[in-house]
Short mmCIF file of C-alpha atoms in Angstrom, two decimals:
data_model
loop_
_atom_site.label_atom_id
_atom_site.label_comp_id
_atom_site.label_asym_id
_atom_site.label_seq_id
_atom_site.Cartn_x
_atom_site.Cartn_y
_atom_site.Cartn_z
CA UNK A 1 134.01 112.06 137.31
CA UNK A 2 136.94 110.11 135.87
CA UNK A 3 140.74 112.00 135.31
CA UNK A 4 142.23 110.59 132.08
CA UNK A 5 146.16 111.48 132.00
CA UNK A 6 147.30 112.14 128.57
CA UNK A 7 150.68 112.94 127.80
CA UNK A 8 151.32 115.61 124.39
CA UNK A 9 154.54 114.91 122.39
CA UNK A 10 154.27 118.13 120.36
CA UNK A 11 153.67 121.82 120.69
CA UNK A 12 150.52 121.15 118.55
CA UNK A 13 149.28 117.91 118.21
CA UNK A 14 145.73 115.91 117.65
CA UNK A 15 145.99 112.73 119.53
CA UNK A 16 143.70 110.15 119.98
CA UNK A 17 142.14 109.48 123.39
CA UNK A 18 139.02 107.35 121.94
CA UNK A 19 140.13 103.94 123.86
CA UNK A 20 140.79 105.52 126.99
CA UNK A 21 137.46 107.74 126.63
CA UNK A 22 135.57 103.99 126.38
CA UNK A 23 137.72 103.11 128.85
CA UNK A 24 136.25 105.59 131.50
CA UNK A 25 133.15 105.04 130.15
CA UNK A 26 133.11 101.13 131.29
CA UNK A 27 134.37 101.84 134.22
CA UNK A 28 131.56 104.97 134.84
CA UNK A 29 129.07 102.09 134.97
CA UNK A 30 126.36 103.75 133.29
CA UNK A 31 125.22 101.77 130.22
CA UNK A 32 122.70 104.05 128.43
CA UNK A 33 123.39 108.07 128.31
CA UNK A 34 125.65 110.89 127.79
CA UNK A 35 129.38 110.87 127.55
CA UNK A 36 130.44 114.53 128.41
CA UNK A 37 134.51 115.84 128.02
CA UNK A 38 135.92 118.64 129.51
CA UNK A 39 139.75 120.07 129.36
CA UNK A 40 140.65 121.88 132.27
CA UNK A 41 143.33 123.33 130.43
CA UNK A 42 143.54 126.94 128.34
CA UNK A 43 145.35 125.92 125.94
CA UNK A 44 144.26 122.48 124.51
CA UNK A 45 140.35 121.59 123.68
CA UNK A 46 138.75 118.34 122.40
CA UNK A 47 137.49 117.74 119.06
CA UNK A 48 135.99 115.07 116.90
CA UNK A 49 137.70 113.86 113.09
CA UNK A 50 138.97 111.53 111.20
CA UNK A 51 140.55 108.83 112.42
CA UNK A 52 142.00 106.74 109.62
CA UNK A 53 144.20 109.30 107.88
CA UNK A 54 146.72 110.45 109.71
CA UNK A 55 147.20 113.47 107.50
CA UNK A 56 144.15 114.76 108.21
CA UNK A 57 145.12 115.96 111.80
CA UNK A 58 148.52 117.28 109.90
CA UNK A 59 146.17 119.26 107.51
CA UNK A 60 143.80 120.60 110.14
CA UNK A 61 146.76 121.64 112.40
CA UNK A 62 148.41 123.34 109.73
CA UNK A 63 145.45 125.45 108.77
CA UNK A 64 144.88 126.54 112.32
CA UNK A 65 148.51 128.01 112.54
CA UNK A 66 147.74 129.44 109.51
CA UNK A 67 144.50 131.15 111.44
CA UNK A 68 145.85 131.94 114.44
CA UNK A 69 149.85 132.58 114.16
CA UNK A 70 152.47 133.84 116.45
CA UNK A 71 151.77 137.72 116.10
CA UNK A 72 153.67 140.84 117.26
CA UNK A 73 150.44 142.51 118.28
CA UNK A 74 149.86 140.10 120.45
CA UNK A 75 150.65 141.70 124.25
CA UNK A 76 150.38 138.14 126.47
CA UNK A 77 153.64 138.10 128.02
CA UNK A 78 153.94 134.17 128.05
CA UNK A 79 153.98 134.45 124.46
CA UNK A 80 151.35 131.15 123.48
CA UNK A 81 148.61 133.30 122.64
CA UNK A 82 148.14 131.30 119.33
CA UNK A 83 147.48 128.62 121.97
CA UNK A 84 144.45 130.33 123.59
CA UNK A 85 143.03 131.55 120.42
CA UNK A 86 142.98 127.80 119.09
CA UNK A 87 141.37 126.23 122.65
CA UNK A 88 138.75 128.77 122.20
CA UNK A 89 137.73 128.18 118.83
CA UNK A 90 137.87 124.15 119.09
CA UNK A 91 136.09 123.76 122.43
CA UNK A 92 137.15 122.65 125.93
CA UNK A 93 133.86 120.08 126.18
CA UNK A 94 132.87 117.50 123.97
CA UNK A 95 129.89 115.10 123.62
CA UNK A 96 129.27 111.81 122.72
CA UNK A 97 126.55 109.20 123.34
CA UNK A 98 126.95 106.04 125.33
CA UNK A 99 124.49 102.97 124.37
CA UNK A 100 124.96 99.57 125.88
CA UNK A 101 128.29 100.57 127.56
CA UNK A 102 129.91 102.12 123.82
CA UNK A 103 130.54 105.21 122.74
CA UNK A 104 128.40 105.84 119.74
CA UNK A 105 130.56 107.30 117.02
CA UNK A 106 130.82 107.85 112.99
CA UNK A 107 132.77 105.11 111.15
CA UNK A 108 135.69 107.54 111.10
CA UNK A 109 135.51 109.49 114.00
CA UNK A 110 137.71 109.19 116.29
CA UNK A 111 137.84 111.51 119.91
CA UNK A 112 141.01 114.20 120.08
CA UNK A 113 142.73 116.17 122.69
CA UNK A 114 143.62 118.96 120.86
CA UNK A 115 146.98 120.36 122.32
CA UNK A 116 148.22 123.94 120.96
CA UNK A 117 151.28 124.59 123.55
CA UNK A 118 152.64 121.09 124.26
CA UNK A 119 154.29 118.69 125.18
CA UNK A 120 152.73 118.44 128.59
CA UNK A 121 150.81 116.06 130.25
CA UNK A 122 146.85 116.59 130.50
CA UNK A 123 144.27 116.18 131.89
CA UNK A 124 141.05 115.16 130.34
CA UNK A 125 137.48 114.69 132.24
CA UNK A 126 134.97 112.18 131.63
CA UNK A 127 131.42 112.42 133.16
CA UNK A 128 128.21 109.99 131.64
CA UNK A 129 124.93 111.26 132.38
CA UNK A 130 122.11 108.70 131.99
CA UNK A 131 119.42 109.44 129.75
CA UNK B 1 116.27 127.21 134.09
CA UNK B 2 117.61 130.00 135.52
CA UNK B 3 118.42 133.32 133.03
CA UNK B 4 121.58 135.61 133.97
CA UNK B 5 121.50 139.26 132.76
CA UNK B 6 125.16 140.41 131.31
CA UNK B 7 126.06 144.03 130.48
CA UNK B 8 128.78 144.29 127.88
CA UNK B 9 130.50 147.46 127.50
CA UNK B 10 132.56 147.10 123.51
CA UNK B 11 131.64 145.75 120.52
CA UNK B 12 133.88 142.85 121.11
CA UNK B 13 134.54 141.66 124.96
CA UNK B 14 135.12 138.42 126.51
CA UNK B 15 133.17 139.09 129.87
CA UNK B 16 134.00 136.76 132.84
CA UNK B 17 130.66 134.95 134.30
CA UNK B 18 132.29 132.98 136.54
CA UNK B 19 130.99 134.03 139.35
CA UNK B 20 127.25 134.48 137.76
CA UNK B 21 126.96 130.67 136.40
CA UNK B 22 128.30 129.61 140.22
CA UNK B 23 125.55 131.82 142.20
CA UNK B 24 123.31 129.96 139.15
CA UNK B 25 124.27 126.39 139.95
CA UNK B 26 123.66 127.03 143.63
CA UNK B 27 120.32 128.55 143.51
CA UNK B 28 119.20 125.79 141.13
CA UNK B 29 120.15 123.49 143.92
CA UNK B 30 121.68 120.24 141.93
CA UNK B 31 125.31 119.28 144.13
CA UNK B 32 126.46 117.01 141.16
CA UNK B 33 126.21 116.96 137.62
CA UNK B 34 126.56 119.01 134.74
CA UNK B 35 126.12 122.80 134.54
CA UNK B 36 125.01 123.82 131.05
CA UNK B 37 124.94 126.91 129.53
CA UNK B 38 123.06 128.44 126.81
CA UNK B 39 123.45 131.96 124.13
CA UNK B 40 120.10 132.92 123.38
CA UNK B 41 121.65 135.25 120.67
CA UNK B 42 123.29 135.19 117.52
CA UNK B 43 125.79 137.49 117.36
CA UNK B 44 127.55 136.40 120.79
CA UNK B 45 128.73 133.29 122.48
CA UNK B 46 130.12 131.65 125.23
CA UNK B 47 134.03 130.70 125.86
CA UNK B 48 136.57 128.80 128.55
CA UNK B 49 139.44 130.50 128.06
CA UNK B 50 142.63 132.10 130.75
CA UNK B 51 141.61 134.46 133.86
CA UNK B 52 144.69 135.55 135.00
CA UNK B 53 145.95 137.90 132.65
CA UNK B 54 143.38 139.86 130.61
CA UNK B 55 145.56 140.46 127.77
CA UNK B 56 144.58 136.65 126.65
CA UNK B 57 141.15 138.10 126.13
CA UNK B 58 142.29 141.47 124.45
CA UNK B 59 144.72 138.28 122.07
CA UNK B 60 141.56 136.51 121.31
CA UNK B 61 139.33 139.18 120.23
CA UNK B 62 141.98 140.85 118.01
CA UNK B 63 142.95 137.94 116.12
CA UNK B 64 139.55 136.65 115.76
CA UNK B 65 139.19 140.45 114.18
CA UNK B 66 141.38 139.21 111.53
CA UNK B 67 139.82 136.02 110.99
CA UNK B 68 136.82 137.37 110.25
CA UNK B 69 136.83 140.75 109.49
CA UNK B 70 134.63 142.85 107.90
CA UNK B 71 134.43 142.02 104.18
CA UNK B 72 132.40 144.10 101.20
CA UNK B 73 131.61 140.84 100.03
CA UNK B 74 129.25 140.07 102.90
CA UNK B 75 125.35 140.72 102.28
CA UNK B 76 123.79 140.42 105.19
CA UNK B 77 122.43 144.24 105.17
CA UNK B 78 122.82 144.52 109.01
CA UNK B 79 126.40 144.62 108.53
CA UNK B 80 127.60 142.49 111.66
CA UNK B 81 128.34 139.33 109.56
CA UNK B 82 131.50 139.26 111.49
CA UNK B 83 129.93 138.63 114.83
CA UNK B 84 127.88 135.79 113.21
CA UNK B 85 130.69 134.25 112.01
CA UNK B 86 132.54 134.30 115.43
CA UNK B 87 129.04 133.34 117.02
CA UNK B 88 129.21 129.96 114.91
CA UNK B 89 133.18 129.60 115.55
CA UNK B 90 132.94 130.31 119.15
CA UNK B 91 130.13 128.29 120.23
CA UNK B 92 126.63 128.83 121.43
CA UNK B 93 126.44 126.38 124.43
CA UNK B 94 129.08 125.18 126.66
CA UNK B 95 129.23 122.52 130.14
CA UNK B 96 131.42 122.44 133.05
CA UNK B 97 131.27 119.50 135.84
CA UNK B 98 129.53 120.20 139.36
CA UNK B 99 130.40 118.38 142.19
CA UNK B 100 129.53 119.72 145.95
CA UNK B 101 127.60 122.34 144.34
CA UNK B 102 130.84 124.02 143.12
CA UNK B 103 131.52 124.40 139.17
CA UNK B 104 135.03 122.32 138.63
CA UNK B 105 137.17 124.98 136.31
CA UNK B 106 140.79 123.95 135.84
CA UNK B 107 143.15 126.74 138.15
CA UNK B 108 143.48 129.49 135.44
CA UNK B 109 139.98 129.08 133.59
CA UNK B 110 136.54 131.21 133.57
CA UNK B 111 133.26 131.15 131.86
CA UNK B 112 133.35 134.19 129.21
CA UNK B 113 130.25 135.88 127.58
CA UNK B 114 131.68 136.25 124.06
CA UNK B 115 130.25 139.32 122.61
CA UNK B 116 130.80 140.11 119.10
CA UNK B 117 128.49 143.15 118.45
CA UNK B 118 127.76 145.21 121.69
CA UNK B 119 127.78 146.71 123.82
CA UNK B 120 124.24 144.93 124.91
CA UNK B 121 121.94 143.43 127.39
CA UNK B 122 122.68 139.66 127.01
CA UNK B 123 120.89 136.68 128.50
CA UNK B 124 122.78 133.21 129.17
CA UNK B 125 120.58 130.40 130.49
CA UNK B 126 121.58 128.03 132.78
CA UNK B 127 120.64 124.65 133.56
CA UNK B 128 122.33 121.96 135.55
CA UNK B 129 121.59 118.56 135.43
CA UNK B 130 121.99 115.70 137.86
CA UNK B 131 124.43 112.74 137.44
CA UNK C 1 118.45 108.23 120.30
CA UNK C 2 116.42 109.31 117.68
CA UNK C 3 118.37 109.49 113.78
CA UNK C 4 117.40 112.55 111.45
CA UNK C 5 118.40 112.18 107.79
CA UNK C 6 119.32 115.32 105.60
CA UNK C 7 120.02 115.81 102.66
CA UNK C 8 122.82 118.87 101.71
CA UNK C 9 122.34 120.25 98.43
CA UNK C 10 125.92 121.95 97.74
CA UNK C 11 129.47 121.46 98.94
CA UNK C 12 129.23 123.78 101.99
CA UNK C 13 125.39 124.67 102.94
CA UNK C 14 123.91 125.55 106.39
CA UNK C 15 120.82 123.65 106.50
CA UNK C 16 118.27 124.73 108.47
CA UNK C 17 116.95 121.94 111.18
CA UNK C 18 115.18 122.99 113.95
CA UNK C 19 111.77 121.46 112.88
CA UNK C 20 112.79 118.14 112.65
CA UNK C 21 114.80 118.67 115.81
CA UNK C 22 111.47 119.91 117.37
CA UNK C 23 109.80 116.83 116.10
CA UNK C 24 112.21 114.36 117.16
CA UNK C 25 111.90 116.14 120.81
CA UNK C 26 108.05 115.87 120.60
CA UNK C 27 108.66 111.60 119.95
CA UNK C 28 111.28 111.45 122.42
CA UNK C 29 108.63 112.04 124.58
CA UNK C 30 110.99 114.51 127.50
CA UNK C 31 108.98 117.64 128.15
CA UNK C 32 112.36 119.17 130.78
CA UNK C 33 115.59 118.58 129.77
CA UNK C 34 118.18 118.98 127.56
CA UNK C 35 117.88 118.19 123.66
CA UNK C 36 122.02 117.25 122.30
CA UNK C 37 122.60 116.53 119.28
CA UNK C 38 125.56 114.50 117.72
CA UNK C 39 126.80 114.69 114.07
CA UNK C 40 128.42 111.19 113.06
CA UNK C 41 130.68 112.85 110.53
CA UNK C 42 133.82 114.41 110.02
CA UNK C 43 133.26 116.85 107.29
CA UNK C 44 130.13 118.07 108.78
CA UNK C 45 129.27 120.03 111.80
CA UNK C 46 126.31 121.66 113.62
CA UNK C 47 125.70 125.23 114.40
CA UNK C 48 123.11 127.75 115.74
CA UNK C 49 122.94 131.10 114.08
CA UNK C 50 120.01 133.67 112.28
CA UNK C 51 117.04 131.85 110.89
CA UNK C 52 116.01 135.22 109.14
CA UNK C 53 118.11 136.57 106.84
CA UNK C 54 119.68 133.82 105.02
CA UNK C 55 122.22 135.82 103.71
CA UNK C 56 124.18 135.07 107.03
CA UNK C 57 124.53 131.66 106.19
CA UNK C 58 125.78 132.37 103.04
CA UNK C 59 128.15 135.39 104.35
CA UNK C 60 129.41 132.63 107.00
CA UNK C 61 129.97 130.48 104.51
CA UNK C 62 132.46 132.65 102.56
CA UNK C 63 134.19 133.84 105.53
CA UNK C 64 134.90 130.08 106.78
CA UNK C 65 136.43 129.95 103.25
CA UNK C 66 138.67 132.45 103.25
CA UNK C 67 140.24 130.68 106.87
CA UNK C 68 140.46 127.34 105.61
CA UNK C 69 140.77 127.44 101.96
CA UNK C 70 142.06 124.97 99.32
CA UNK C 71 146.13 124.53 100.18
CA UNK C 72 148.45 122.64 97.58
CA UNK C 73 150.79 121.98 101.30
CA UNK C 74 147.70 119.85 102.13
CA UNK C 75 148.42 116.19 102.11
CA UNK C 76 144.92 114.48 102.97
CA UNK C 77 144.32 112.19 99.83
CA UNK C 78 140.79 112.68 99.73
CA UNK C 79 141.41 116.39 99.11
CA UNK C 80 138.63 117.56 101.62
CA UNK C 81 140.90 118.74 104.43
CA UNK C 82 139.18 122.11 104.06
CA UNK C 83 135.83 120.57 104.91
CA UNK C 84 137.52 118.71 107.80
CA UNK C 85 138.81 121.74 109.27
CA UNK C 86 135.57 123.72 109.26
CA UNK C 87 133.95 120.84 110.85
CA UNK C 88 136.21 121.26 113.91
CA UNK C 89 136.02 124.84 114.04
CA UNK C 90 131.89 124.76 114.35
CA UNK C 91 132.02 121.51 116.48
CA UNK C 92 129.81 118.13 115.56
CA UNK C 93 127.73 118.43 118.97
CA UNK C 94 125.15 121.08 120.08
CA UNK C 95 123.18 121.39 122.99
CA UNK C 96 119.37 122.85 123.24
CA UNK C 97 117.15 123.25 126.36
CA UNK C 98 113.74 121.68 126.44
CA UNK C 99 110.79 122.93 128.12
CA UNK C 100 107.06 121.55 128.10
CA UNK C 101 108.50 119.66 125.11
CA UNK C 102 109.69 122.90 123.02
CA UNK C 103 112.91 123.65 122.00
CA UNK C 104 114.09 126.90 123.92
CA UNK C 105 116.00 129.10 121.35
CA UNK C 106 116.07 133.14 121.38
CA UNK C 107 114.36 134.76 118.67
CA UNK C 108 116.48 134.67 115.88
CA UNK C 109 118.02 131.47 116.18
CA UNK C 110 117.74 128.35 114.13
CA UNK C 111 119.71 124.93 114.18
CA UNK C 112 122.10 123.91 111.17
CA UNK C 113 123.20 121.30 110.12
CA UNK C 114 126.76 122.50 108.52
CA UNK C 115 127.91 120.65 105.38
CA UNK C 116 131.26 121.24 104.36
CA UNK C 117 131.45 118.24 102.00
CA UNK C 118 128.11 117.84 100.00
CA UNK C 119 125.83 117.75 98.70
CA UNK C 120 125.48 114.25 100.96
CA UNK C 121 122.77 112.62 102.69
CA UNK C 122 123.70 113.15 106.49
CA UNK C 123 122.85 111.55 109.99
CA UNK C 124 122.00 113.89 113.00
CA UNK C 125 121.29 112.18 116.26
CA UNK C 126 119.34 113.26 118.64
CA UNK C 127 118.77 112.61 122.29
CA UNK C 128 116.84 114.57 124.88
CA UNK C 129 118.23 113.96 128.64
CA UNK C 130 115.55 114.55 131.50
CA UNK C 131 116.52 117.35 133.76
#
């Protein structure tokens, strides 16, 4: 298992850890398999989307405040519920497959930790499976 | 494979399995690899999400009320299109790392049965595999 | 890795899979393991839910409308940021369990492939990890 450190700039914010996903992947050693991702976090997830438009992760982060906004029902005292609700409904794990030492990915997609209570630093893990 | 029983007491309840999946992972008897859990249902799921304070989970299941509520437009004649929806949002599957034949959770997360239309008698499957 | 090809037949459809996942398990040629599967798109996703009354699929459909509708504050050129969203929300990886080369899934559940963006011709992967 390899510990990629990624530091969020923003209370909510889709950034890119695709390199230094590949990154763990070469040095994992195992050329032919599974690439699994998991957030030990509560409050950030992984997902997969576009990577050449930058507005797209604007747009998508939008919407989820939209979905899941600061409400006065809420009763967690730390007050990022929004946070939780958003981890839960992106995902803390992610797949991907590896094939001659790449991750094998969609013209456009590119791999995001998804952070909903930021800016922290984060920890992301990175496991291949061969198969 | 091994199957875990799960009695759910509300319509909607994040139930914490934490300690299930880890008596699961031992008795299948793989120290390192990936633990991976499966919903054999429809109308629940299965989350990572905060253990400490509970009122995260009470957060979670009352804003995912509003997200998908129940809705005259719906069809479906059983009348628990709401759970499906969350079923599909939530997730039906979900991995965590093993190492030493002890699930790796970051410190405040746990394993929830996501049940969106009990209460029931719910199987999760578990399977880990080596790597 | 084995590539399935199917084609959507509206903007936002949940298209029912599981048979060609099952095949592409049978010439895979892994009777115990795990069966993932990997959608190389970011306006499409992959979800399990009732294979028996398909007005679920449509019912989930309109609900997963109503969260991430059509918004003028939307900047994404492309104008698809709706279908974007939705494919984060239901994920673009699922995982199955294989035994004596079946797909293991509880009695009401089917595989979708989840077009948000269509009617396209999509990729699902497939790849079925001993264990």
């Amino acid at each position: 298992m390899i510990t990629l450190t990624v530091q969020t700039h923003a209370q909510s914010e889709l950034r890119d850890i695709t390199q230094q996903v590949q990154e763990a992947v070469r040095q994992g050693g195992v050329d032919d398999g599974l690439c699994t991702l998991f957030i030990p976090h509560t409050t950030a997830g992984v997902t997969l989307n576009e990577n050449w438009d930058s507005d797209v992760q604007r747009d998508i982060l939008l919407t989820l405040a939209d979905i899941a906004p600061v409400d006065p029902r809420h009763r967690h005292r730390e007050g990022n519920s929004p946070a939780h609700i958003k981890a839960s409904m992106v995902g803390a794990s992610a797949l991907v497959f590896v094939k001659g030492g790449q991750l094998q990915l969609g013209r456009w997609q590119g791999i995001y930790l998804a952070e909903f209570d930021g800016p922290r630093s984060r920890n992301v893990w990175v496991k291949v499976v061969a198969g």
